[in-house]
PDB file of C-alpha atoms and ligand atoms in Angstrom:
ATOM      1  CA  UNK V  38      22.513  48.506  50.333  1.00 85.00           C
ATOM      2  CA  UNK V  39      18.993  49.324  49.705  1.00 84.00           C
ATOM      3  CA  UNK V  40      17.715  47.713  52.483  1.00 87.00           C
ATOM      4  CA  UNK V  41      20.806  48.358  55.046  1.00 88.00           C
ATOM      5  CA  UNK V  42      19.722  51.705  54.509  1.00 88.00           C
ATOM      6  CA  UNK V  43      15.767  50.612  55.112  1.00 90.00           C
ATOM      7  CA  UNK V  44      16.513  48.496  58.425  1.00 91.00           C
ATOM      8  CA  UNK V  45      19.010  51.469  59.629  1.00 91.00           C
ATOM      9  CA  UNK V  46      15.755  54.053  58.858  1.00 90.00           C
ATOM     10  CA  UNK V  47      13.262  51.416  60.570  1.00 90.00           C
ATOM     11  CA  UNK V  48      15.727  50.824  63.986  1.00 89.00           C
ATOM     12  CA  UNK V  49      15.951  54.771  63.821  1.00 92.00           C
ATOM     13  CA  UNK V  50      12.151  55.299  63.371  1.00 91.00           C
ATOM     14  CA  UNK V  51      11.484  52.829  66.846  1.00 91.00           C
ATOM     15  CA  UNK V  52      14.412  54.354  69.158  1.00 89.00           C
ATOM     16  CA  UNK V  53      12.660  57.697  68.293  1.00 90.00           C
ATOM     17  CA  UNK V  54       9.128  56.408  69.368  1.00 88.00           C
ATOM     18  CA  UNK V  55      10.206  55.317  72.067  1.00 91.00           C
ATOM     19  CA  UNK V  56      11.884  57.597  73.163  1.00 88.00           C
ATOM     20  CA  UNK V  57       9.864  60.122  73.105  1.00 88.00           C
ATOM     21  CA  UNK V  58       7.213  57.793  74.552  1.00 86.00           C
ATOM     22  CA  UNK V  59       9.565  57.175  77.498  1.00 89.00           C
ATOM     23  CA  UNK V  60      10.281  61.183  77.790  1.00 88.00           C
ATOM     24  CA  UNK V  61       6.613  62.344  77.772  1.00 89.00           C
ATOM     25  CA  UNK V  62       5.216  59.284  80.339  1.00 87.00           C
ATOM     26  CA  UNK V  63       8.255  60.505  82.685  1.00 85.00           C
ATOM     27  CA  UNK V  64       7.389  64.052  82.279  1.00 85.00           C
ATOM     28  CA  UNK V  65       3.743  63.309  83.064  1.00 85.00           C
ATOM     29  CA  UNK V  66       4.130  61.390  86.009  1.00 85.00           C
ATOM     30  CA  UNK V  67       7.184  63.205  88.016  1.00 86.00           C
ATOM     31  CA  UNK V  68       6.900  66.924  86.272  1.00 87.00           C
ATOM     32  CA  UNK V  69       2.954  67.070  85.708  1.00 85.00           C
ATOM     33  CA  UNK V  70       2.228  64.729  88.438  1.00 87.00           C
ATOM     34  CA  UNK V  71      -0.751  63.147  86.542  1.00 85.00           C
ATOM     35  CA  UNK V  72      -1.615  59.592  85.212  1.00 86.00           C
ATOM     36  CA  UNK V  73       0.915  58.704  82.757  1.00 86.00           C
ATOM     37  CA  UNK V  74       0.258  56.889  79.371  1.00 88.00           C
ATOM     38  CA  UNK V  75      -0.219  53.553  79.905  1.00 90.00           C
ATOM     39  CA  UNK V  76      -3.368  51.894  77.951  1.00 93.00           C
ATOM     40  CA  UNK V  77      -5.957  50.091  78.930  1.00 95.00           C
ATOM     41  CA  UNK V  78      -5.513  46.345  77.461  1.00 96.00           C
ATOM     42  CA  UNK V  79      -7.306  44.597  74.836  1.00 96.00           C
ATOM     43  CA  UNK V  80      -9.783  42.488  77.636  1.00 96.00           C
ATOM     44  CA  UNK V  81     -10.280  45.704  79.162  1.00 97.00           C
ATOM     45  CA  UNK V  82     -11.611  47.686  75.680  1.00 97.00           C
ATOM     46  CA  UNK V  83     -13.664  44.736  74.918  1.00 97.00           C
ATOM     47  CA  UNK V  84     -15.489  44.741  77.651  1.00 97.00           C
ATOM     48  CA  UNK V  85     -16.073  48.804  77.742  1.00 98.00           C
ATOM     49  CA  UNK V  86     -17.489  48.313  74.100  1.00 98.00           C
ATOM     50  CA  UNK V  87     -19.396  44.980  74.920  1.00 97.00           C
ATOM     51  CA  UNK V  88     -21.501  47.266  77.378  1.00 97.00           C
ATOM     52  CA  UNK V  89     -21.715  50.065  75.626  1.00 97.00           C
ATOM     53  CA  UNK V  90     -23.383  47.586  72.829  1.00 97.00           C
ATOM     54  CA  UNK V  91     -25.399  45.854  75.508  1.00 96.00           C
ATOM     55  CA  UNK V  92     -26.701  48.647  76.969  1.00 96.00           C
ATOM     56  CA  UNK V  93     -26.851  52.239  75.140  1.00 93.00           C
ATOM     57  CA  UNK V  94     -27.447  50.881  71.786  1.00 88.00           C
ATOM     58  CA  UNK V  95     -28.505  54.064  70.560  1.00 89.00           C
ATOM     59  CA  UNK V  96     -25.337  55.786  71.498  1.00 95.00           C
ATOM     60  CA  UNK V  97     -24.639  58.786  69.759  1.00 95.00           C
ATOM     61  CA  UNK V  98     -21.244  60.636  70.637  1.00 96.00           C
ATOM     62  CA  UNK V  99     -19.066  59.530  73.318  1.00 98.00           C
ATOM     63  CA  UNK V 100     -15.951  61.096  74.733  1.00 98.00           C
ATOM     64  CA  UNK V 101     -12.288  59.635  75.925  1.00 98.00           C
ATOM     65  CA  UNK V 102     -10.981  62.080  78.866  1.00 98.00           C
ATOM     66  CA  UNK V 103      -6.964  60.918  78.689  1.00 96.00           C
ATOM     67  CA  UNK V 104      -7.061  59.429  75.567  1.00 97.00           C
ATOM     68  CA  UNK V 105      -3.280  58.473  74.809  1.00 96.00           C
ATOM     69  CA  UNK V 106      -2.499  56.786  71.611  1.00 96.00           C
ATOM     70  CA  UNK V 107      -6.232  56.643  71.166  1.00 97.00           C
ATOM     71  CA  UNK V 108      -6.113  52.779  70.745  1.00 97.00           C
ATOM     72  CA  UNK V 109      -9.669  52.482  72.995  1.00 97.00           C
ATOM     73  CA  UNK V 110     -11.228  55.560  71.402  1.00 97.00           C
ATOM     74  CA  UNK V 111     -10.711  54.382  67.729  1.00 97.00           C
ATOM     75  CA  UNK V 112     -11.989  50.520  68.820  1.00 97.00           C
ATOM     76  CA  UNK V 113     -15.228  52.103  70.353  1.00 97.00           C
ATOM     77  CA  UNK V 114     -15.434  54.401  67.462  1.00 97.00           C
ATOM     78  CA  UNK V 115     -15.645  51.326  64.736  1.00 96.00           C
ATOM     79  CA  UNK V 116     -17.535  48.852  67.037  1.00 96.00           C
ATOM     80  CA  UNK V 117     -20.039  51.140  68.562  1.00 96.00           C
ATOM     81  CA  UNK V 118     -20.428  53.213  65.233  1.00 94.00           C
ATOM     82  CA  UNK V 119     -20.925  56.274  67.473  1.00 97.00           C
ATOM     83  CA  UNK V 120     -18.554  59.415  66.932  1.00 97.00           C
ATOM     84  CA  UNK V 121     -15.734  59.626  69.654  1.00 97.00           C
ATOM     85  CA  UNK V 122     -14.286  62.165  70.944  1.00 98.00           C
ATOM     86  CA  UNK V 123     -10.481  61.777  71.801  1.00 98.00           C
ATOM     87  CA  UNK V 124      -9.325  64.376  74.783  1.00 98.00           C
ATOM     88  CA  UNK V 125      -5.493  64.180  75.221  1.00 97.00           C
ATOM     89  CA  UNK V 126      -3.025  66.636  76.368  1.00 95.00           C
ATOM     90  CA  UNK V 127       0.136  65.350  75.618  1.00 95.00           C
ATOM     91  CA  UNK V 128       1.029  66.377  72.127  1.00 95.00           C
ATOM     92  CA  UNK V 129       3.152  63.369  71.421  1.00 95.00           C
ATOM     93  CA  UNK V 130       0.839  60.872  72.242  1.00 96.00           C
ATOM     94  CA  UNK V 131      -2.250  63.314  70.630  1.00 97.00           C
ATOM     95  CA  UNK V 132      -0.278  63.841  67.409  1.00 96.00           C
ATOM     96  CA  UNK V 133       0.439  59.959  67.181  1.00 96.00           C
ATOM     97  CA  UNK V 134      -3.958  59.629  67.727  1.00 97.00           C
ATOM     98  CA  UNK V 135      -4.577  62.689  65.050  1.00 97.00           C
ATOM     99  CA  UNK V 136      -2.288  60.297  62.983  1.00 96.00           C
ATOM    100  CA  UNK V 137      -3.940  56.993  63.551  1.00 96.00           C
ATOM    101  CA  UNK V 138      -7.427  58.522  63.009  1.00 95.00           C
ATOM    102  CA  UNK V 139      -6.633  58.731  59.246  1.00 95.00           C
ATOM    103  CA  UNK V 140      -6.930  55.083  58.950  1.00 94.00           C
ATOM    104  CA  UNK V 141      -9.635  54.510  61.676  1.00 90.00           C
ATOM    105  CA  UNK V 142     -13.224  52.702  60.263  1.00 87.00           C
ATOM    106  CA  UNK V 143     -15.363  54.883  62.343  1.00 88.00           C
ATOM    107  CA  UNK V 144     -15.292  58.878  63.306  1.00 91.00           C
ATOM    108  CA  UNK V 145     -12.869  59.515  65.896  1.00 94.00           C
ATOM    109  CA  UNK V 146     -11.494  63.261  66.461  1.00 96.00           C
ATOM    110  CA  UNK V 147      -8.472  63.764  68.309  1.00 97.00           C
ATOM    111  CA  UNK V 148      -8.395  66.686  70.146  1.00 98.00           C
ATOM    112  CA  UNK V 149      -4.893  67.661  71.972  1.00 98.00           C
ATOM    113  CA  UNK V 150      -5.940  69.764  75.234  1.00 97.00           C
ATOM    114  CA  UNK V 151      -6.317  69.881  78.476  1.00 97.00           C
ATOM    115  CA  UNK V 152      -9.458  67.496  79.002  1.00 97.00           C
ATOM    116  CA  UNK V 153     -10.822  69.643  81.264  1.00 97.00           C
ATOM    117  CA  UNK V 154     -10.468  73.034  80.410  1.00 97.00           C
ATOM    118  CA  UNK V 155     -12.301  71.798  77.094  1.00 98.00           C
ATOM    119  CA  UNK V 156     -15.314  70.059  79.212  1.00 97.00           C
ATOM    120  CA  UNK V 157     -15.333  73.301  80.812  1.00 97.00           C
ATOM    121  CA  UNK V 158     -15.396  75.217  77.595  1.00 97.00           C
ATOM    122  CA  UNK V 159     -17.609  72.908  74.777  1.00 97.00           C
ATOM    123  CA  UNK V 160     -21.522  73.003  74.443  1.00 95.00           C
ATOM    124  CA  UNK V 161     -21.279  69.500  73.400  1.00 96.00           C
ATOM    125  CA  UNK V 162     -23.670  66.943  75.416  1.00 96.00           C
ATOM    126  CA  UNK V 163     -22.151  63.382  75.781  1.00 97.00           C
ATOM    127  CA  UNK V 164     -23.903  60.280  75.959  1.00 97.00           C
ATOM    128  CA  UNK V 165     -20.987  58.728  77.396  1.00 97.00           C
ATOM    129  CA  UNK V 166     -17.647  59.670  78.570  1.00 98.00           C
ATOM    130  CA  UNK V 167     -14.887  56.853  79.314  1.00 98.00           C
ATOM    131  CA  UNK V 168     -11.996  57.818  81.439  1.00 98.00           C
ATOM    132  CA  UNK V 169      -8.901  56.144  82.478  1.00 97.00           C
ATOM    133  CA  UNK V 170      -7.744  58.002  85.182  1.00 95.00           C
ATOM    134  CA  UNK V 171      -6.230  58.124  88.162  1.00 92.00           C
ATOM    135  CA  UNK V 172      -9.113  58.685  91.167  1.00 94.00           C
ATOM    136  CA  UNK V 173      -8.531  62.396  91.914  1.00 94.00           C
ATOM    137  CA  UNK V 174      -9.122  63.163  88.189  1.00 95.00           C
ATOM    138  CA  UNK V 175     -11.898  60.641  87.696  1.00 96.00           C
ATOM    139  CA  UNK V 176     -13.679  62.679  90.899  1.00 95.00           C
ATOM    140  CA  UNK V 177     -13.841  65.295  88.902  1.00 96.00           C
ATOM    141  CA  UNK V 178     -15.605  63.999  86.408  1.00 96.00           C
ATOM    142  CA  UNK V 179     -19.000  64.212  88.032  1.00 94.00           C
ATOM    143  CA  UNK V 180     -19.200  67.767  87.747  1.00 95.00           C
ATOM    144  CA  UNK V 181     -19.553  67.661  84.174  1.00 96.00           C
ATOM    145  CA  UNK V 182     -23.080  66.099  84.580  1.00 92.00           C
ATOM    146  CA  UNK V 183     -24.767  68.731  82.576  1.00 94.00           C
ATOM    147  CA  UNK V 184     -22.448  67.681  79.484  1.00 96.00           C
ATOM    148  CA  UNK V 185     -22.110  63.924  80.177  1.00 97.00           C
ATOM    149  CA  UNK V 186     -25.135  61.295  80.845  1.00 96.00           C
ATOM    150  CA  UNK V 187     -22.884  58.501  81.651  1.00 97.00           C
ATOM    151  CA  UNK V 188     -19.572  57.759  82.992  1.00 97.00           C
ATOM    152  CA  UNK V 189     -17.452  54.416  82.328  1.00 98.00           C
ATOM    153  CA  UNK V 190     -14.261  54.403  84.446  1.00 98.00           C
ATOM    154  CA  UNK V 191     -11.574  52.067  84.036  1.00 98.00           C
ATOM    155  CA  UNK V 192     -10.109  50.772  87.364  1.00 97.00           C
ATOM    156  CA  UNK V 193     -10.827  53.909  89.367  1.00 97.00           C
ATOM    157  CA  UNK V 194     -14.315  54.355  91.589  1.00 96.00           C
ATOM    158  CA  UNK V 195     -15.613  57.446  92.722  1.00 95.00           C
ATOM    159  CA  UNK V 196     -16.038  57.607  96.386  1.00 90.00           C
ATOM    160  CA  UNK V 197     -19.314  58.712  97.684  1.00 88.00           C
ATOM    161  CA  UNK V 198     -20.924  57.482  94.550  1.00 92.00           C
ATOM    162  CA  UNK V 199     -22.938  54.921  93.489  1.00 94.00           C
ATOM    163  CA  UNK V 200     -22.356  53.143  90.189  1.00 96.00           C
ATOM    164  CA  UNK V 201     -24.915  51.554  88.408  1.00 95.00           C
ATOM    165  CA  UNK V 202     -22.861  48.532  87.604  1.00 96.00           C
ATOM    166  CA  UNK V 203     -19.292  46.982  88.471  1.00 97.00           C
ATOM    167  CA  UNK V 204     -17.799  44.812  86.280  1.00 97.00           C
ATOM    168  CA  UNK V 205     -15.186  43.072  87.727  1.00 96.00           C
ATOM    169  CA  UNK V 206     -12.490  41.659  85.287  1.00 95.00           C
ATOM    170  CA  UNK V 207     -11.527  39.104  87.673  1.00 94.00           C
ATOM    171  CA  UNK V 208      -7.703  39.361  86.617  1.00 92.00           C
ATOM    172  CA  UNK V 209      -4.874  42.005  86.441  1.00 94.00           C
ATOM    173  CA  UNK V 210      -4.824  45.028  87.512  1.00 96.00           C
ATOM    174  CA  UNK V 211      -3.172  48.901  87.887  1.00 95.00           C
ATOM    175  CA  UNK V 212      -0.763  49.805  89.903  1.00 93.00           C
ATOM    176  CA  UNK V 213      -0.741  53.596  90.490  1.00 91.00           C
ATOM    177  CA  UNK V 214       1.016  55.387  92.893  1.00 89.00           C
ATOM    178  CA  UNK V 215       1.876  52.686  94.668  1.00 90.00           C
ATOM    179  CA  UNK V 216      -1.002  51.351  94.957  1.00 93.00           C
ATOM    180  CA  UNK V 217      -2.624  48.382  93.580  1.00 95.00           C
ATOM    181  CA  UNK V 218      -6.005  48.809  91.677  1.00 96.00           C
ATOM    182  CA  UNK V 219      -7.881  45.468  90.677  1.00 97.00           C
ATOM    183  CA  UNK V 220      -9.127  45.522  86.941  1.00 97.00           C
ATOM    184  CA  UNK V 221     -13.106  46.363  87.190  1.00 97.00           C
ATOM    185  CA  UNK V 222     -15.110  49.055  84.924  1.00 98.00           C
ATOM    186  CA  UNK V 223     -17.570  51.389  86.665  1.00 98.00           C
ATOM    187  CA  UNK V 224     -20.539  52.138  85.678  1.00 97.00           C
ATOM    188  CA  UNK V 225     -22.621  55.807  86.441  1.00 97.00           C
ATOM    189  CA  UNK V 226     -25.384  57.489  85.537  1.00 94.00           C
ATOM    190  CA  UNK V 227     -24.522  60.997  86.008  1.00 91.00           C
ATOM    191  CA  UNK V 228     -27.700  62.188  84.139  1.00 77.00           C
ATOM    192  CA  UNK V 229     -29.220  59.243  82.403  1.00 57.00           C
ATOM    193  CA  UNK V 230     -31.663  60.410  79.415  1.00 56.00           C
TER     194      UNK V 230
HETATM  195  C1  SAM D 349      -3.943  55.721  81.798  1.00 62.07           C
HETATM  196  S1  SAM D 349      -3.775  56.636  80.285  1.00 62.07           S
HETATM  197  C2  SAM D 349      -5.168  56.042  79.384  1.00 62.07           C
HETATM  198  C3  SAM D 349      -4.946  56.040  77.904  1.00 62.07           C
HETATM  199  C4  SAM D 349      -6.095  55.484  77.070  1.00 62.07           C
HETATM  200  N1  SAM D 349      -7.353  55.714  77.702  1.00 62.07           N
HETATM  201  C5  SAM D 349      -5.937  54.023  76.766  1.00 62.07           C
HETATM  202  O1  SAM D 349      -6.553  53.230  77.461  1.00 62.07           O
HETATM  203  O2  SAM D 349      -5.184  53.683  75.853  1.00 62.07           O
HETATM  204  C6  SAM D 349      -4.281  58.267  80.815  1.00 62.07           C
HETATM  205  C7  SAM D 349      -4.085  59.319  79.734  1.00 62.07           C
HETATM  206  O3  SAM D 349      -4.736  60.510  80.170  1.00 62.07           O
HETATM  207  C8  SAM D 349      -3.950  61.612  79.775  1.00 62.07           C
HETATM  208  N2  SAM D 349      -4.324  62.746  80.635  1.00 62.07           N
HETATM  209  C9  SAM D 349      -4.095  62.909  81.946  1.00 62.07           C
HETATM  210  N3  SAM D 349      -4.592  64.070  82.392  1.00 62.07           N
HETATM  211  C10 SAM D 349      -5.177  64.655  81.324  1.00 62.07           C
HETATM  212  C11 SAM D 349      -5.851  65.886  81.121  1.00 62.07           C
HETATM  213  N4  SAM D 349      -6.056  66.754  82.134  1.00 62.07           N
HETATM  214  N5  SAM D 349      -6.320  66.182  79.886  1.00 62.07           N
HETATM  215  C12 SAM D 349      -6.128  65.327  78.859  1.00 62.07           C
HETATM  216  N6  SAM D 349      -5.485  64.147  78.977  1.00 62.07           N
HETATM  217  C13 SAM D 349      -5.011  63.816  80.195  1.00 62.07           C
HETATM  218  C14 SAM D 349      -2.520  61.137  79.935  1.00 62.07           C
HETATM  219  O4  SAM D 349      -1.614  61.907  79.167  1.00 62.07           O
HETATM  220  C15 SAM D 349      -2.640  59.686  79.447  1.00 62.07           C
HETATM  221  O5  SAM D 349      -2.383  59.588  78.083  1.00 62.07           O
END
């Protein structure tokens, strides 16, 4: 009976998850109208961390504009050993990254806001922000360039601007809005120490 009861709790416990999951990446997409939850896969975080390692080895604090779960966040916050700084504004999807940072090896804060209003707002200095975006956001990003020395974008390029590197996956990619967007990471200097 014990574990009818168990299994019963579990199958509960998953329909919930997802359904809330299911409620808050339709409300992003068609009420919000911006980049819904979908995470960037496990080649995709490697890589991001493999140059962060390669590269700024001295790395400090970083921040995650769009965050979700915080599954990227928490991986660069134990491999890079810097403290990361998780920027999410839906609460499900922030309250499920608060939760997850209890058992994280490495300092990563969750922080459930509008990304933007809080760039606009915090006197913190970045030595990198990542951002998986879609490319009207990830333009925005930029303007921050007092607060952030260098920008990682998943998938999405600026236009106008020149990254320092392009690393092209060579496999998969996003499709958003429509449209298809090959798997590569760009790499700027905004304000490069
Ligand atoms: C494509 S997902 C990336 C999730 C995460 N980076 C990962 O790879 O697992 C984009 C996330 O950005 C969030 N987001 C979009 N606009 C935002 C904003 N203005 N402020 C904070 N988060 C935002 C969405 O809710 C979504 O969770």
């Amino acid at each position: 009976m014990f574990w009818l009861i168990l299994l019963v709790v579990c199958f509960l416990g998953i329909d919930l998850f997802l359904g809330i999951r299911f409620f808050e990446y339709v409300y992003s997409a068609h009420i919000r109208h911006q980049p819904p939850l979908v995470q960037a896969n496990k080649i995709l975080r490697c890589a991001v961390i493999n140059y962060i390692n390669a590269n700024y080895k001295n790395v400090k604090n970083i921040c995650e504009i769009g965050s979700g779960f915080g599954t990227l966040a928490r991986a660069m916050a134990k491999k890079t050993g810097a403290t990361v700084w998780a920027l999410e504004n839906m609460p499900f999807a922030a309250f499920v990254s608060k939760f997850m940072d209890l058992f994280c090896r490495g300092y990563n804060k969750t922080i459930w806001c509008d990304a933007f209003d809080w760039m606009d707002n915090t006197n913190m200095v970045f030595d990198i922000a990542v951002a998986y975006l879609g490319p009207e956001l990830t333009a925005k990003i930029p303007r921050y360039k007092n607060k952030i020395h260098v920008l990682i974008s998943i998938d999405f390029e600026i236009k106008n601007m020149k990254p320092r590197h392009i690393i092209d996956m060579g496999r998969g990619a996003t499709i958003y809005m429509g449209k298809k967007y090959p798997h590569r990471i760009f790499i700027y200097e905004l304000n490069h120490k």
